mmCIF file of C-alpha atoms in Angstrom:
data_model
loop_
_atom_site.group_PDB
_atom_site.id
_atom_site.type_symbol
_atom_site.label_atom_id
_atom_site.label_comp_id
_atom_site.label_asym_id
_atom_site.label_seq_id
_atom_site.Cartn_x
_atom_site.Cartn_y
_atom_site.Cartn_z
ATOM 1 C CA UNK C 107 168.163 371.856 171.205
ATOM 2 C CA UNK C 108 164.730 371.342 169.716
ATOM 3 C CA UNK C 109 162.821 368.153 169.594
ATOM 4 C CA UNK C 110 161.379 366.914 166.308
ATOM 5 C CA UNK C 111 158.486 364.413 165.388
ATOM 6 C CA UNK C 112 159.052 363.134 161.832
ATOM 7 C CA UNK C 113 156.506 361.332 159.560
ATOM 8 C CA UNK C 114 156.653 359.575 156.244
ATOM 9 C CA UNK C 115 153.233 358.813 154.747
ATOM 10 C CA UNK C 116 152.200 357.292 151.387
ATOM 11 C CA UNK C 117 149.314 359.333 149.879
ATOM 12 C CA UNK C 118 147.336 358.551 146.812
ATOM 13 C CA UNK C 119 147.880 361.283 144.283
ATOM 14 C CA UNK C 120 144.063 361.629 143.781
ATOM 15 C CA UNK C 121 143.733 362.376 147.486
ATOM 16 C CA UNK C 122 146.493 364.673 147.922
ATOM 17 C CA UNK C 123 144.132 367.710 148.190
ATOM 18 C CA UNK C 124 142.103 365.904 150.852
ATOM 19 C CA UNK C 125 145.290 365.229 152.687
ATOM 20 C CA UNK C 126 146.377 368.862 152.313
ATOM 21 C CA UNK C 127 143.129 369.980 153.983
ATOM 22 C CA UNK C 128 143.645 367.613 156.881
ATOM 23 C CA UNK C 129 147.383 368.881 157.151
ATOM 24 C CA UNK C 130 146.294 372.456 157.258
ATOM 25 C CA UNK C 131 143.954 371.808 160.131
ATOM 26 C CA UNK C 132 146.547 369.596 161.975
ATOM 27 C CA UNK C 133 149.109 372.219 161.615
ATOM 28 C CA UNK C 134 146.847 374.904 163.128
ATOM 29 C CA UNK C 135 146.092 372.578 166.042
ATOM 30 C CA UNK C 136 149.715 371.679 166.724
ATOM 31 C CA UNK C 137 150.677 375.354 166.535
ATOM 32 C CA UNK C 138 147.909 376.509 168.735
ATOM 33 C CA UNK C 139 149.230 374.040 171.380
ATOM 34 C CA UNK C 140 152.657 375.301 171.193
ATOM 35 C CA UNK C 141 154.570 373.520 168.298
ATOM 36 C CA UNK C 142 157.336 375.833 166.919
ATOM 37 C CA UNK C 143 157.023 374.743 163.355
ATOM 38 C CA UNK C 144 154.810 372.356 161.304
ATOM 39 C CA UNK C 145 155.874 371.142 157.797
ATOM 40 C CA UNK C 146 154.323 368.854 155.170
ATOM 41 C CA UNK C 147 156.305 368.119 152.013
ATOM 42 C CA UNK C 148 155.457 366.070 148.818
ATOM 43 C CA UNK C 149 158.174 364.034 147.229
ATOM 44 C CA UNK C 150 159.732 365.662 144.156
ATOM 45 C CA UNK C 151 163.075 363.800 143.822
ATOM 46 C CA UNK C 152 162.627 360.552 145.513
ATOM 47 C CA UNK C 153 163.533 357.407 143.753
ATOM 48 C CA UNK C 154 163.398 353.631 144.829
ATOM 49 C CA UNK C 155 166.811 352.731 146.103
ATOM 50 C CA UNK C 156 168.762 349.460 145.722
ATOM 51 C CA UNK C 157 168.599 348.595 149.298
ATOM 52 C CA UNK C 158 166.207 351.155 150.971
ATOM 53 C CA UNK C 159 164.428 354.468 150.108
ATOM 54 C CA UNK C 160 161.401 356.571 151.090
ATOM 55 C CA UNK C 161 159.182 354.627 148.505
ATOM 56 C CA UNK C 162 160.484 351.366 149.775
ATOM 57 C CA UNK C 163 159.957 352.404 153.477
ATOM 58 C CA UNK C 164 156.153 353.060 152.890
ATOM 59 C CA UNK C 165 155.686 350.280 150.366
ATOM 60 C CA UNK C 166 154.619 352.896 147.838
ATOM 61 C CA UNK C 167 152.019 351.742 145.431
ATOM 62 C CA UNK C 168 151.316 352.935 141.792
ATOM 63 C CA UNK C 169 149.522 356.287 141.919
ATOM 64 C CA UNK C 170 150.757 357.272 145.450
ATOM 65 C CA UNK C 171 153.359 359.839 146.436
ATOM 66 C CA UNK C 172 155.514 360.169 149.546
ATOM 67 C CA UNK C 173 154.786 363.002 151.992
ATOM 68 C CA UNK C 174 157.604 363.942 154.397
ATOM 69 C CA UNK C 175 156.514 365.833 157.448
ATOM 70 C CA UNK C 176 157.971 367.254 160.617
ATOM 71 C CA UNK C 177 156.956 369.125 163.656
ATOM 72 C CA UNK C 178 159.503 371.096 165.923
ATOM 73 C CA UNK C 179 159.150 371.652 169.605
ATOM 74 C CA UNK C 180 161.332 373.429 172.178
ATOM 75 C CA UNK C 181 161.945 370.102 173.980
ATOM 76 C CA UNK C 182 160.763 366.536 174.446
ATOM 77 C CA UNK C 183 158.890 367.767 177.527
ATOM 78 C CA UNK C 184 157.049 370.331 175.525
ATOM 79 C CA UNK C 185 156.272 367.783 172.748
ATOM 80 C CA UNK C 186 154.848 365.106 175.178
ATOM 81 C CA UNK C 187 152.530 367.910 176.587
ATOM 82 C CA UNK C 188 151.578 369.263 173.285
ATOM 83 C CA UNK C 189 150.857 365.576 172.015
ATOM 84 C CA UNK C 190 148.597 364.868 174.855
ATOM 85 C CA UNK C 191 146.505 367.871 173.984
ATOM 86 C CA UNK C 192 146.480 367.319 170.165
ATOM 87 C CA UNK C 193 145.385 363.580 170.672
ATOM 88 C CA UNK C 194 142.324 364.847 172.752
ATOM 89 C CA UNK C 195 141.416 367.656 170.345
ATOM 90 C CA UNK C 196 137.950 366.973 168.797
ATOM 91 C CA UNK C 197 138.929 368.690 165.574
ATOM 92 C CA UNK C 198 141.184 365.812 164.911
ATOM 93 C CA UNK C 199 140.144 362.704 167.065
ATOM 94 C CA UNK C 200 137.081 361.679 164.956
ATOM 95 C CA UNK C 201 139.118 361.498 161.846
ATOM 96 C CA UNK C 202 142.167 359.829 163.622
ATOM 97 C CA UNK C 203 140.069 357.176 165.309
ATOM 98 C CA UNK C 204 138.523 356.088 161.967
ATOM 99 C CA UNK C 205 141.192 354.920 159.482
ATOM 100 C CA UNK C 206 138.510 355.006 156.632
ATOM 101 C CA UNK C 207 138.333 358.843 157.159
ATOM 102 C CA UNK C 208 142.010 359.234 156.398
ATOM 103 C CA UNK C 209 143.094 359.915 152.872
ATOM 104 C CA UNK C 210 145.993 357.443 153.149
ATOM 105 C CA UNK C 211 146.786 354.028 154.420
ATOM 106 C CA UNK C 212 147.643 354.627 158.143
ATOM 107 C CA UNK C 213 149.262 351.245 158.421
ATOM 108 C CA UNK C 214 152.050 352.271 156.212
ATOM 109 C CA UNK C 215 152.723 355.642 158.024
ATOM 110 C CA UNK C 216 156.234 355.840 159.651
ATOM 111 C CA UNK C 217 156.702 358.230 162.506
ATOM 112 C CA UNK C 218 159.024 358.847 165.497
ATOM 113 C CA UNK C 219 160.435 361.519 167.835
ATOM 114 C CA UNK C 220 164.067 362.637 167.544
ATOM 115 C CA UNK C 221 166.482 364.507 169.611
ATOM 116 C CA UNK C 222 168.392 367.252 167.700
ATOM 117 C CA UNK C 223 172.081 366.967 168.047
ATOM 118 C CA UNK C 224 173.378 369.244 165.279
ATOM 119 C CA UNK C 225 171.449 372.485 164.913
ATOM 120 C CA UNK C 226 173.169 375.166 162.800
#
């Protein structure tokens, strides 16, 4: 069963093109190191909920949109190996180490690794 990293990110609509450029580079890097798939999706039908929701999870502000992303790997072991390489890749490290260079508020980013248990 594959292993998946999932991300939810609030991105200012006016910076969405900047985010897209970063995402294209990041996807290229992750795939070069062996990720199976890399996906970035912009919210289209995501409303605030009564108790919880994507907008509430990232404390979405006016003028922002939720981006939902995931990366698929063969296994957790492969993910850990790829992640070490990605985190050292110079194409990404300068930007990742300086939150001011990012087109979104990194403090409101939610991410985690997930074991697949149903894969149809």
